[in-house]
Amino acid sequence: MSDIKISIVIPTYQEVQNIPLICEQVSSSLDGHSFEIIFVDDNSQDGSYEAVKSISDRIPARIIVRTEERGLSTAVIRGIEEAKGKYVVVMDCDLSHPSTAVQPMVAKLESGQNDFVVGSRYIDGGSFDDDWGFFRLLNSKIATWLALPLCHIKDPMSGFFAFEREKFETCAHLTPTGYKIGLEIMVKGEFNAPGEHPIHFKDREHGESKLSLKEQLLYLRHLRRLYRFKYPTISEFAQFGIVGGTGFVVDTLIYFALQIYFGLGHNLARAISFWPAATWNWIWNRTITFTHREKSKHLTQWLSFLATSLAGFAMNFGAYTVLTAYVPFFIEHKFFALIIGVLVGMGFNFMMARIFVFKQLDDEILEEEKEPHHLK
């Protein structure tokens, strides 16, 4: 067994100016504690390797240079796999995360108060630099709000987090996308008492931010995967409903266009507009909602989707007709009957789509995805 207590994992790319500074800060903050610093570098070729080597004789730091793989999330995973300490702390190399918070965060793990701790900007005592502009703050807040249902902390976007190394083995099928690997570990691992420690988030002094529009789009993709993992049925239903909403817009536009520009009667227009709208829904449900399910032949699946959609429409119309014919409240408030009809039809379509149109993958594949897994 290693006698190292804390492993600090720091992903880097062209951070040579910050490496000596963060090593000194961590060493000063953890004086008297056994620790190691693991830099995982994406082949910066800027002197980072030499910088760590020159420090390693007096500070327990080492560097892993990756030449075949890129990305912050996979770098963090590699560092965690290499960690020898009982506790792992992940932090950025840009000096935005205060090293003085490392020991208090680990103390919360040692006491059993929490089993996953993030350095938080959004709890009492937390803060960030005053020069954050409105749009940067708004961007951060929106990204945070989108992730809140996945966990029970106020700053799920934090890249500064700590947990016991053994807990990493409980993480099920990690699929790191983008830069928020801490959120994925917290959601997919067996962490029952996540907590936060207040920090002051400081803007970087050297180098350039790696956050780009591409990374933000990857974050949205990442969130979708995590929602599907934690709330599989609700997530599918929400996406199915959103796709159905866009299909309703397509249906309505074609319905009116056929009457205005081609002079068709409303009944014929209604009969025709259903088909392209249903096809639209099938395409986007295949592309977005049920990407993780079996991909059968296009024609077979399309026809199956149209058949279930027709049955759903019949239930929609039937519910509306019955309610407006026999229930006094809905006779007076037909719009509410319309809503109920839509929900009944959508619920039926959703169940049929899950069971008959977009079938589950084989049990063996599903079991593989549920097994604890980390990149090797």
XYZ file of C-alpha atoms in Angstrom:
376
model
C 0.000 0.000 0.000
C 1.210 3.488 -0.831
C 1.820 5.877 2.052
C 0.768 8.815 -0.114
C -2.303 10.517 1.267
C -3.262 12.994 -1.486
C -2.794 12.791 -5.247
C -3.208 16.091 -7.078
C -4.174 15.511 -10.722
C -3.589 18.460 -13.034
C -4.315 18.234 -16.788
C -2.119 20.542 -18.870
C -1.632 21.839 -22.358
C 0.935 24.597 -22.916
C 0.959 25.659 -19.271
C 4.747 25.793 -18.790
C 4.592 29.199 -17.093
C 2.100 27.990 -14.499
C 3.683 24.645 -13.639
C 6.401 25.943 -11.238
C 3.917 28.317 -9.594
C 1.256 25.705 -8.891
C 3.844 23.240 -7.630
C 5.098 25.780 -5.113
C 1.587 26.677 -4.027
C 0.509 23.052 -3.537
C 3.724 22.183 -1.718
C 3.299 25.135 0.639
C -0.372 24.355 1.315
C 0.253 20.661 1.992
C 3.383 21.042 4.089
C 3.412 18.160 6.549
C 1.154 15.938 4.427
C 2.236 13.155 2.091
C 1.208 14.037 -1.449
C 2.080 13.736 -5.112
C 1.364 16.007 -8.071
C 0.528 14.291 -11.351
C 0.576 16.434 -14.478
C -1.058 14.878 -17.546
C 0.122 16.781 -20.589
C -1.212 16.561 -24.136
C 2.226 16.769 -25.759
C 2.558 20.544 -25.331
C 6.205 20.603 -26.475
C 6.608 23.941 -24.715
C 9.029 22.863 -22.013
C 6.386 21.486 -19.635
C 8.142 18.119 -19.366
C 11.454 19.756 -18.521
C 9.772 22.126 -16.045
C 8.307 19.240 -14.039
C 11.570 17.293 -14.152
C 13.491 20.255 -12.784
C 11.104 20.507 -9.817
C 10.740 16.798 -9.051
C 13.944 16.588 -6.994
C 12.417 18.741 -4.230
C 8.645 18.485 -4.826
C 6.948 15.102 -5.468
C 5.761 15.901 -8.990
C 5.731 13.816 -12.137
C 4.386 14.274 -15.648
C 2.675 11.945 -18.087
C 2.965 13.092 -21.697
C 0.241 11.757 -23.984
C 1.022 11.629 -27.698
C -1.944 9.673 -29.045
C -4.862 11.054 -27.068
C -6.203 14.574 -26.454
C -8.775 16.208 -24.233
C -9.110 17.475 -20.687
C -11.538 14.798 -19.510
C -9.488 11.834 -20.700
C -6.376 13.474 -19.257
C -8.054 13.662 -15.843
C -9.087 10.018 -16.062
C -5.541 8.995 -16.952
C -4.213 10.938 -13.977
C -6.724 9.346 -11.591
C -5.763 5.899 -12.839
C -2.106 6.671 -12.133
C -2.812 8.149 -8.686
C -1.270 6.377 -5.675
C -2.859 8.468 -2.935
C -5.880 7.552 -0.847
C -7.587 10.774 -1.923
C -7.604 12.341 -5.381
C -7.926 16.076 -5.951
C -8.395 17.393 -9.485
C -7.582 21.019 -10.207
C -6.653 23.279 -13.108
C -3.130 24.411 -13.884
C -4.098 28.035 -14.566
C -3.972 29.013 -10.863
C -7.723 29.684 -10.816
C -8.220 27.106 -8.046
C -6.708 27.945 -4.652
C -4.360 25.232 -3.390
C -5.201 26.319 0.171
C -8.614 24.657 -0.299
C -7.151 21.200 -0.937
C -6.645 20.202 2.698
C -10.102 21.424 3.891
C -11.735 19.534 1.024
C -9.853 16.334 1.917
C -10.747 16.839 5.578
C -14.436 16.642 4.683
C -13.772 13.298 3.002
C -11.772 11.999 5.967
C -14.488 12.931 8.457
C -17.173 11.167 6.421
C -19.140 14.391 6.118
C -18.972 14.077 2.325
C -17.806 11.469 -0.168
C -17.324 13.920 -3.046
C -16.326 17.553 -2.512
C -16.186 20.372 -5.055
C -14.549 23.758 -4.706
C -17.594 25.985 -5.072
C -18.025 29.570 -6.219
C -21.734 29.674 -5.467
C -22.106 28.843 -1.782
C -21.604 31.218 1.150
C -17.961 32.249 1.203
C -17.418 31.408 -2.469
C -16.652 34.100 -5.048
C -14.977 34.915 -8.351
C -13.050 37.849 -9.772
C -15.018 41.079 -10.137
C -14.115 41.567 -13.798
C -16.417 38.834 -15.034
C -18.625 40.434 -17.680
C -22.375 40.007 -17.898
C -22.281 37.450 -20.719
C -19.553 35.362 -19.106
C -21.502 35.250 -15.854
C -24.746 34.480 -17.702
C -23.037 31.686 -19.623
C -21.746 30.177 -16.376
C -25.117 30.464 -14.652
C -27.041 28.869 -17.535
C -24.570 25.982 -17.747
C -24.919 25.502 -13.980
C -28.729 25.595 -14.000
C -28.835 22.974 -16.743
C -26.810 20.578 -14.594
C -28.541 21.125 -11.231
C -31.128 18.293 -11.597
C -28.252 15.833 -11.952
C -26.805 16.436 -8.485
C -27.410 18.184 -5.183
C -24.756 20.889 -5.171
C -24.775 24.518 -6.267
C -21.638 24.491 -8.433
C -21.743 21.259 -10.470
C -19.623 22.918 -13.157
C -16.584 23.119 -10.905
C -13.382 21.585 -12.254
C -11.931 21.523 -8.729
C -13.053 18.390 -6.884
C -11.908 15.661 -4.517
C -12.930 12.095 -3.684
C -11.507 8.842 -2.348
C -9.501 7.013 -5.020
C -11.261 3.671 -4.402
C -14.608 5.267 -5.263
C -13.442 5.735 -8.832
C -13.939 2.025 -9.427
C -17.699 2.460 -8.866
C -18.078 4.792 -11.844
C -20.228 3.106 -14.482
C -19.182 3.362 -18.125
C -17.505 6.767 -18.228
C -17.933 8.463 -21.597
C -16.044 11.744 -21.184
C -17.101 14.418 -23.624
C -15.829 17.974 -23.331
C -14.361 19.342 -20.137
C -16.721 18.625 -17.207
C -15.434 15.238 -16.119
C -16.087 16.040 -12.435
C -19.824 16.176 -13.080
C -19.702 12.831 -14.873
C -17.757 11.121 -12.089
C -20.163 12.502 -9.476
C -23.248 11.350 -11.430
C -21.978 7.926 -12.493
C -20.118 6.991 -9.330
C -21.617 5.747 -6.075
C -21.497 9.051 -4.228
C -24.286 9.504 -1.704
C -23.126 12.617 0.146
C -21.620 15.181 -2.229
C -20.648 18.490 -0.675
C -18.976 21.810 -1.355
C -16.199 23.941 0.050
C -16.185 27.681 -0.712
C -13.369 28.999 -2.905
C -12.442 32.216 -4.648
C -12.178 31.454 -8.361
C -9.357 33.510 -9.825
C -8.907 34.300 -13.515
C -5.787 32.860 -15.125
C -2.658 34.988 -15.188
C -0.643 33.137 -17.824
C -1.616 31.285 -20.986
C -4.946 31.219 -22.760
C -8.294 29.726 -21.809
C -9.087 26.405 -23.508
C -12.858 27.054 -23.331
C -14.336 27.538 -26.801
C -17.716 27.385 -28.512
C -16.885 23.828 -29.519
C -16.320 22.884 -25.871
C -19.634 24.469 -24.879
C -21.475 22.477 -27.542
C -19.740 19.342 -26.313
C -20.943 20.221 -22.819
C -24.568 20.206 -24.024
C -23.963 16.831 -25.625
C -22.389 15.652 -22.381
C -25.402 16.815 -20.353
C -27.736 14.907 -22.650
C -25.776 11.706 -22.023
C -25.812 12.225 -18.270
C -29.568 12.878 -18.191
C -30.092 9.745 -20.245
C -27.943 7.820 -17.770
C -29.628 9.108 -14.590
C -33.200 9.572 -15.848
C -33.443 7.247 -18.872
C -37.234 7.193 -19.383
C -37.884 10.828 -18.444
C -34.994 11.938 -20.655
C -36.318 10.000 -23.640
C -39.846 11.302 -23.081
C -38.653 14.920 -22.866
C -36.654 14.591 -26.088
C -39.567 12.809 -27.749
C -41.840 15.682 -26.709
C -39.433 18.334 -28.023
C -39.156 16.544 -31.345
C -42.937 16.215 -31.422
C -43.238 19.956 -30.827
C -41.065 20.722 -33.839
C -43.078 18.193 -35.824
C -46.262 20.042 -34.888
C -44.745 23.228 -36.332
C -43.882 21.384 -39.562
C -47.375 19.891 -39.683
C -49.016 23.305 -39.202
C -46.867 25.074 -41.809
C -47.563 22.432 -44.441
C -51.261 22.347 -43.517
C -51.664 26.076 -44.150
C -49.312 26.156 -47.152
C -51.341 23.511 -48.967
C -54.483 25.579 -48.520
C -53.011 29.009 -49.254
C -50.666 28.189 -52.133
C -52.261 25.086 -53.663
C -55.946 25.717 -52.933
C -56.582 22.394 -51.219
C -59.483 21.921 -48.823
C -58.712 21.727 -45.138
C -59.552 18.014 -44.865
C -57.212 17.036 -47.711
C -54.536 19.397 -46.417
C -54.838 17.793 -42.967
C -54.546 14.320 -44.466
C -51.408 15.236 -46.454
C -49.576 17.306 -43.833
C -49.499 14.387 -41.406
C -47.033 12.371 -43.501
C -44.105 14.804 -43.817
C -44.577 15.829 -40.172
C -44.498 12.196 -39.004
C -41.464 11.572 -41.213
C -39.766 14.619 -39.686
C -40.429 13.203 -36.217
C -39.083 9.804 -37.184
C -35.839 11.272 -38.577
C -35.112 13.353 -35.486
C -36.143 10.676 -33.012
C -33.793 8.289 -34.772
C -31.045 10.931 -34.792
C -31.511 12.388 -31.297
C -33.957 10.676 -28.939
C -33.144 7.015 -29.558
C -29.529 7.115 -30.770
C -28.581 4.510 -28.137
C -31.139 2.011 -29.383
C -31.102 -0.540 -32.164
C -30.827 0.862 -35.706
C -33.101 -1.271 -37.894
C -33.522 -0.756 -41.635
C -34.702 2.734 -42.536
C -37.770 1.722 -44.569
C -38.968 -0.840 -42.024
C -38.524 1.550 -39.123
C -40.125 4.458 -40.982
C -43.228 2.427 -41.819
C -43.467 1.187 -38.238
C -43.233 4.754 -36.953
C -45.932 5.959 -39.341
C -48.231 3.114 -38.300
C -47.835 3.859 -34.587
C -48.211 7.590 -35.262
C -51.518 6.973 -37.035
C -52.706 4.888 -34.095
C -51.590 7.641 -31.721
C -53.419 10.241 -33.759
C -56.566 8.095 -33.604
C -56.277 7.940 -29.805
C -55.667 11.699 -29.711
C -58.755 12.389 -31.783
C -60.823 9.757 -29.946
C -59.997 11.190 -26.504
C -60.871 14.685 -27.705
C -64.179 13.518 -29.210
C -65.287 11.557 -26.156
C -64.385 14.334 -23.702
C -66.096 17.093 -25.706
C -69.196 14.945 -26.260
C -69.834 13.497 -22.803
C -67.962 15.504 -20.143
C -69.660 18.819 -19.310
C -66.439 20.602 -18.301
C -64.727 19.776 -21.578
C -67.844 20.647 -23.589
C -67.377 24.179 -22.270
C -63.562 24.123 -22.341
C -62.621 22.329 -25.537
C -59.033 23.589 -25.475
C -58.319 21.524 -22.356
C -59.748 18.481 -24.112
C -57.372 19.196 -26.993
C -54.401 19.214 -24.602
C -55.472 15.935 -22.994
C -55.904 14.377 -26.424
C -52.417 15.471 -27.441
C -50.912 14.054 -24.224
C -52.755 10.752 -24.633
C -51.620 10.437 -28.246
C -48.048 11.423 -27.415
C -47.894 8.983 -24.504
C -49.131 6.166 -26.721
C -46.695 7.083 -29.496
C -43.824 7.215 -27.017
C -44.549 3.756 -25.612
C -44.954 2.249 -29.079
C -41.763 3.927 -30.279
C -39.779 2.510 -27.338
C -41.220 -0.980 -27.615
C -41.710 -1.607 -31.334
C -39.954 1.058 -33.419
C -36.695 1.874 -31.640
C -35.958 -1.413 -29.931
C -33.494 -1.886 -27.096
C -30.050 -3.211 -27.823
C -29.193 -6.790 -26.940
C -29.007 -7.512 -23.206
C -25.275 -8.252 -23.458
C -24.544 -4.765 -24.795
C -26.738 -3.140 -22.148
C -24.965 -5.075 -19.402
C -21.581 -3.910 -20.727
C -22.734 -0.303 -20.478
C -23.880 -0.766 -16.867
C -20.611 -2.296 -15.650
C -18.153 -0.056 -13.789
C -15.678 1.166 -16.324
C -12.885 3.635 -16.768
C -10.623 4.290 -19.711
C -7.457 2.266 -19.918
